[in-house]
PDB file of C-alpha atoms in Angstrom:
ATOM      1  CA  MET A   1    -110.370  22.409-132.750  1.00 49.00           C
ATOM      2  CA  ASP A   2    -107.614  19.532-132.334  1.00 61.00           C
ATOM      3  CA  LYS A   3    -104.539  20.856-134.513  1.00 68.00           C
ATOM      4  CA  ASN A   4    -103.344  17.912-134.540  1.00 87.00           C
ATOM      5  CA  ASN A   5    -106.171  16.106-136.092  1.00 94.00           C
ATOM      6  CA  ILE A   6    -106.105  15.819-139.357  1.00 96.00           C
ATOM      7  CA  LEU A   7    -110.036  15.693-139.946  1.00 95.00           C
ATOM      8  CA  ALA A   8    -110.427  19.120-137.926  1.00 95.00           C
ATOM      9  CA  VAL A   9    -107.745  20.735-139.792  1.00 96.00           C
ATOM     10  CA  LEU A  10    -108.721  20.109-143.020  1.00 96.00           C
ATOM     11  CA  GLU A  11    -112.198  21.114-142.436  1.00 96.00           C
ATOM     12  CA  GLN A  12    -111.171  24.275-140.994  1.00 96.00           C
ATOM     13  CA  LEU A  13    -108.669  24.813-144.113  1.00 97.00           C
ATOM     14  CA  ILE A  14    -111.741  23.884-146.288  1.00 97.00           C
ATOM     15  CA  ILE A  15    -114.076  26.378-144.967  1.00 96.00           C
ATOM     16  CA  GLY A  16    -111.077  29.278-144.919  1.00 96.00           C
ATOM     17  CA  GLN A  17    -111.116  28.712-148.648  1.00 95.00           C
ATOM     18  CA  HIS A  18    -115.239  29.016-149.570  1.00 94.00           C
ATOM     19  CA  PHE A  19    -115.522  26.115-151.990  1.00 95.00           C
ATOM     20  CA  GLN A  20    -118.036  27.159-154.643  1.00 91.00           C
ATOM     21  CA  CYS A  21    -119.269  23.510-154.209  1.00 96.00           C
ATOM     22  CA  GLU A  22    -120.956  21.041-151.861  1.00 97.00           C
ATOM     23  CA  TRP A  23    -118.283  19.042-150.257  1.00 97.00           C
ATOM     24  CA  GLY A  24    -117.811  16.457-147.144  1.00 97.00           C
ATOM     25  CA  ILE A  25    -115.401  14.373-145.572  1.00 97.00           C
ATOM     26  CA  GLU A  26    -115.905  10.511-144.732  1.00 96.00           C
ATOM     27  CA  TRP A  27    -114.069   9.037-142.216  1.00 95.00           C
ATOM     28  CA  ASN A  28    -113.253   5.417-142.246  1.00 93.00           C
ATOM     29  CA  GLU A  29    -112.255   4.296-138.944  1.00 90.00           C
ATOM     30  CA  GLN A  30    -111.859   0.539-139.687  1.00 90.00           C
ATOM     31  CA  GLN A  31    -109.757   0.685-143.044  1.00 88.00           C
ATOM     32  CA  HIS A  32    -107.761   3.853-141.930  1.00 89.00           C
ATOM     33  CA  TYR A  33    -108.698   6.247-144.400  1.00 94.00           C
ATOM     34  CA  PHE A  34    -110.981   9.311-144.991  1.00 95.00           C
ATOM     35  CA  GLU A  35    -112.270  10.402-148.531  1.00 96.00           C
ATOM     36  CA  LEU A  36    -113.140  14.320-149.213  1.00 97.00           C
ATOM     37  CA  ILE A  37    -115.714  14.437-151.211  1.00 97.00           C
ATOM     38  CA  PHE A  38    -116.919  17.189-153.694  1.00 97.00           C
ATOM     39  CA  GLN A  39    -120.681  17.320-155.364  1.00 97.00           C
ATOM     40  CA  PHE A  40    -121.226  19.713-158.333  1.00 97.00           C
ATOM     41  CA  SER A  41    -124.454  20.553-159.872  1.00 95.00           C
ATOM     42  CA  LEU A  42    -123.687  21.393-163.636  1.00 94.00           C
ATOM     43  CA  PRO A  43    -125.767  22.778-166.162  1.00 94.00           C
ATOM     44  CA  ASN A  44    -127.146  20.676-169.474  1.00 92.00           C
ATOM     45  CA  PRO A  45    -128.899  23.602-171.056  1.00 89.00           C
ATOM     46  CA  ASN A  46    -129.559  21.783-173.982  1.00 86.00           C
ATOM     47  CA  GLY A  47    -130.799  18.549-172.160  1.00 86.00           C
ATOM     48  CA  ILE A  48    -127.950  16.140-174.139  1.00 86.00           C
ATOM     49  CA  SER A  49    -128.451  12.684-172.685  1.00 84.00           C
ATOM     50  CA  PHE A  50    -125.984  10.856-170.586  1.00 81.00           C
ATOM     51  CA  LYS A  51    -124.996   7.587-168.704  1.00 78.00           C
ATOM     52  CA  ASP A  52    -124.434   7.403-165.488  1.00 75.00           C
ATOM     53  CA  ALA A  53    -122.119   5.498-163.554  1.00 73.00           C
ATOM     54  CA  PHE A  54    -124.909   2.636-163.320  1.00 82.00           C
ATOM     55  CA  GLY A  55    -125.381   2.728-167.291  1.00 83.00           C
ATOM     56  CA  ASN A  56    -128.729   4.609-166.939  1.00 85.00           C
ATOM     57  CA  SER A  57    -129.449   6.947-169.441  1.00 86.00           C
ATOM     58  CA  ILE A  58    -129.913  10.863-167.894  1.00 83.00           C
ATOM     59  CA  SER A  59    -130.842  14.113-169.221  1.00 86.00           C
ATOM     60  CA  TYR A  60    -131.447  16.543-166.516  1.00 89.00           C
ATOM     61  CA  THR A  61    -131.131  20.006-167.098  1.00 92.00           C
ATOM     62  CA  THR A  62    -128.882  19.918-164.046  1.00 92.00           C
ATOM     63  CA  ILE A  63    -126.100  17.052-164.178  1.00 90.00           C
ATOM     64  CA  PRO A  64    -125.057  15.818-160.893  1.00 90.00           C
ATOM     65  CA  TYR A  65    -121.161  15.303-160.296  1.00 92.00           C
ATOM     66  CA  GLU A  66    -119.109  13.738-157.284  1.00 93.00           C
ATOM     67  CA  THR A  67    -115.307  13.587-157.219  1.00 94.00           C
ATOM     68  CA  SER A  68    -113.317  12.961-154.194  1.00 95.00           C
ATOM     69  CA  ILE A  69    -109.864  12.737-152.871  1.00 96.00           C
ATOM     70  CA  LEU A  70    -108.378   9.532-150.653  1.00 96.00           C
ATOM     71  CA  PHE A  71    -105.998  10.139-147.891  1.00 96.00           C
ATOM     72  CA  TYR A  72    -105.267   6.618-146.411  1.00 94.00           C
ATOM     73  CA  ASP A  73    -102.830   5.247-143.615  1.00 93.00           C
ATOM     74  CA  LYS A  74     -99.973   3.734-145.734  1.00 90.00           C
ATOM     75  CA  ASP A  75     -98.972   1.620-142.953  1.00 86.00           C
ATOM     76  CA  HIS A  76    -102.494  -0.136-142.779  1.00 86.00           C
ATOM     77  CA  LEU A  77    -104.019   0.101-146.189  1.00 83.00           C
ATOM     78  CA  ASN A  78    -102.463  -0.909-149.751  1.00 81.00           C
ATOM     79  CA  VAL A  79    -103.771   1.283-152.765  1.00 81.00           C
ATOM     80  CA  GLU A  80    -103.528  -0.243-155.885  1.00 69.00           C
ATOM     81  CA  HIS A  81    -106.021   1.448-158.378  1.00 65.00           C
ATOM     82  CA  SER A  82    -108.389   4.043-157.500  1.00 73.00           C
ATOM     83  CA  ASN A  83    -111.223   6.237-158.715  1.00 83.00           C
ATOM     84  CA  TYR A  84    -110.107   9.244-157.216  1.00 92.00           C
ATOM     85  CA  VAL A  85    -108.818  12.226-158.127  1.00 94.00           C
ATOM     86  CA  ASN A  86    -105.632  11.554-155.925  1.00 95.00           C
ATOM     87  CA  SER A  87    -104.505   9.167-153.539  1.00 94.00           C
ATOM     88  CA  ILE A  88    -102.458  10.795-150.759  1.00 95.00           C
ATOM     89  CA  PRO A  89    -100.445   8.265-148.281  1.00 94.00           C
ATOM     90  CA  ILE A  90    -100.120   9.542-144.751  1.00 95.00           C
ATOM     91  CA  SER A  91     -97.807   7.639-142.531  1.00 93.00           C
ATOM     92  CA  HIS A  92     -99.469   6.627-139.327  1.00 87.00           C
ATOM     93  CA  ASN A  93     -96.458   7.400-137.293  1.00 90.00           C
ATOM     94  CA  GLN A  94     -95.105  10.881-139.268  1.00 94.00           C
ATOM     95  CA  GLY A  95     -98.526  12.187-140.029  1.00 95.00           C
ATOM     96  CA  ILE A  96     -98.701  14.608-142.683  1.00 97.00           C
ATOM     97  CA  ALA A  97     -97.247  18.630-142.540  1.00 97.00           C
ATOM     98  CA  TYR A  98    -100.188  20.774-141.842  1.00 97.00           C
ATOM     99  CA  GLY A  99     -98.001  23.019-145.255  1.00 97.00           C
ATOM    100  CA  GLU A 100     -98.724  20.126-146.989  1.00 97.00           C
ATOM    101  CA  LEU A 101    -102.104  19.556-146.168  1.00 97.00           C
ATOM    102  CA  PHE A 102    -102.670  23.654-147.057  1.00 97.00           C
ATOM    103  CA  ALA A 103    -101.186  22.860-150.568  1.00 98.00           C
ATOM    104  CA  ILE A 104    -103.651  20.449-151.158  1.00 98.00           C
ATOM    105  CA  VAL A 105    -106.740  22.755-149.998  1.00 98.00           C
ATOM    106  CA  LYS A 106    -105.408  25.359-151.756  1.00 97.00           C
ATOM    107  CA  TYR A 107    -104.505  23.550-155.013  1.00 98.00           C
ATOM    108  CA  LEU A 108    -108.241  21.375-154.599  1.00 98.00           C
ATOM    109  CA  LYS A 109    -109.769  25.458-154.297  1.00 97.00           C
ATOM    110  CA  HIS A 110    -107.958  25.800-157.702  1.00 96.00           C
ATOM    111  CA  LEU A 111    -109.207  22.437-158.949  1.00 96.00           C
ATOM    112  CA  THR A 112    -112.669  22.475-158.095  1.00 96.00           C
ATOM    113  CA  SER A 113    -112.830  26.384-159.007  1.00 96.00           C
ATOM    114  CA  SER A 114    -112.293  24.969-162.805  1.00 95.00           C
ATOM    115  CA  VAL A 115    -115.024  22.759-162.489  1.00 96.00           C
ATOM    116  CA  ARG A 116    -117.881  24.516-164.257  1.00 94.00           C
ATOM    117  CA  VAL A 117    -115.531  25.362-167.225  1.00 93.00           C
ATOM    118  CA  GLU A 118    -114.275  22.371-167.797  1.00 93.00           C
ATOM    119  CA  TRP A 119    -117.541  21.261-167.826  1.00 93.00           C
ATOM    120  CA  LEU A 120    -119.038  23.515-170.623  1.00 91.00           C
ATOM    121  CA  ASP A 121    -115.965  22.667-172.737  1.00 90.00           C
ATOM    122  CA  TYR A 122    -116.634  19.246-172.406  1.00 89.00           C
ATOM    123  CA  LEU A 123    -120.484  19.746-172.788  1.00 87.00           C
ATOM    124  CA  PHE A 124    -119.765  22.043-176.287  1.00 84.00           C
ATOM    125  CA  ASP A 125    -116.620  20.388-177.438  1.00 82.00           C
ATOM    126  CA  SER A 126    -116.384  16.766-176.661  1.00 69.00           C
ATOM    127  CA  PRO A 127    -118.093  13.865-177.943  1.00 69.00           C
ATOM    128  CA  HIS A 128    -120.319  12.715-175.105  1.00 62.00           C
ATOM    129  CA  ASP A 129    -119.651   9.369-174.742  1.00 64.00           C
ATOM    130  CA  ALA A 130    -116.157  10.285-173.791  1.00 72.00           C
ATOM    131  CA  TYR A 131    -115.991  10.393-169.840  1.00 79.00           C
ATOM    132  CA  PHE A 132    -115.729  13.918-167.945  1.00 85.00           C
ATOM    133  CA  GLU A 133    -113.524  14.194-165.351  1.00 88.00           C
ATOM    134  CA  ILE A 134    -111.138  16.304-163.562  1.00 92.00           C
ATOM    135  CA  CYS A 135    -107.378  15.644-163.081  1.00 93.00           C
ATOM    136  CA  TRP A 136    -104.927  16.227-160.369  1.00 96.00           C
ATOM    137  CA  ASN A 137    -101.949  17.694-161.971  1.00 96.00           C
ATOM    138  CA  ASP A 138     -98.581  17.031-160.104  1.00 97.00           C
ATOM    139  CA  HIS A 139     -96.614  20.277-161.316  1.00 98.00           C
ATOM    140  CA  ASP A 140     -99.572  22.708-160.853  1.00 97.00           C
ATOM    141  CA  PHE A 141     -99.535  21.182-156.949  1.00 98.00           C
ATOM    142  CA  ALA A 142     -95.616  21.335-157.037  1.00 98.00           C
ATOM    143  CA  GLN A 143     -96.021  25.110-157.997  1.00 98.00           C
ATOM    144  CA  ILE A 144     -98.693  26.200-154.947  1.00 97.00           C
ATOM    145  CA  LYS A 145     -96.401  24.123-152.205  1.00 98.00           C
ATOM    146  CA  LYS A 146     -93.240  26.020-153.677  1.00 98.00           C
ATOM    147  CA  GLY A 147     -94.736  29.478-153.666  1.00 97.00           C
ATOM    148  CA  LEU A 148     -95.996  28.452-150.013  1.00 97.00           C
ATOM    149  CA  ILE A 149     -92.793  27.863-148.940  1.00 97.00           C
ATOM    150  CA  GLU A 150     -90.854  30.333-150.789  1.00 97.00           C
ATOM    151  CA  ALA A 151     -93.743  32.691-148.757  1.00 97.00           C
ATOM    152  CA  ASN A 152     -92.516  31.682-145.620  1.00 96.00           C
ATOM    153  CA  ARG A 153     -96.144  29.818-145.148  1.00 95.00           C
ATOM    154  CA  TYR A 154     -95.586  26.259-145.210  1.00 96.00           C
ATOM    155  CA  ASN A 155     -95.738  25.043-141.605  1.00 96.00           C
ATOM    156  CA  SER A 156     -93.887  21.582-141.090  1.00 96.00           C
ATOM    157  CA  ALA A 157     -95.871  20.582-138.070  1.00 96.00           C
ATOM    158  CA  PRO A 158     -97.634  17.173-138.352  1.00 96.00           C
ATOM    159  CA  VAL A 159    -100.969  16.123-138.071  1.00 96.00           C
ATOM    160  CA  PHE A 160    -102.385  12.835-137.609  1.00 95.00           C
ATOM    161  CA  PHE A 161    -105.291  10.749-138.046  1.00 92.00           C
ATOM    162  CA  PRO A 162    -107.803  10.722-134.931  1.00 88.00           C
ATOM    163  CA  LYS A 163    -107.212   8.542-132.336  1.00 79.00           C
ATOM    164  CA  ASN A 164    -109.847   6.325-131.273  1.00 62.00           C
ATOM    165  CA  GLU A 165    -109.605   6.208-126.917  1.00 47.00           C
ATOM    166  CA  ALA A 166    -112.005   3.531-126.864  1.00 43.00           C
ATOM    167  CA  LYS A 167    -108.644   1.422-128.191  1.00 43.00           C
ATOM    168  CA  GLY A 168    -106.435   2.925-125.657  1.00 39.00           C
ATOM    169  CA  GLY A 169    -105.276   5.863-127.924  1.00 39.00           C
ATOM    170  CA  LEU A 170    -104.459   3.768-131.117  1.00 36.00           C
ATOM    171  CA  TYR A 171    -107.151   4.258-133.812  1.00 34.00           C
TER     172      TYR A 171
END
């Protein structure tokens, strides 16, 4: 594993946390960003009808749900509005601290672990025309990061976007 490559580091951190969902990383080299995507199969025991992202009505016994986090090079991409749980800027020159990435993964483990419970609450307690989504909570993330710092488990060594060797070492 390249200890300076954010994609390799992130993959190892996620594998180490044993996420209980499908996940993947999609790297867009030309646009200088990558998405960390989470996919869930959520139960729909009563066959309630929902509208998908395209406005189609679905009433499967298992509802597919996908959400993602955007990591982007703030020196090359300007993110104004997004449909992500969170958008995380990373400096091309300074990278992102390994500890910050570790805190993000720990927080995402907590967040994704609660999806089924939140889904069932939504399914039985909410009007079904409301949109189901999971939300990033800055305070909860800060608590995880603070805990890592206090336990001396926060490593400030930077990790960076992958380099493209075909472009002379620049990505």
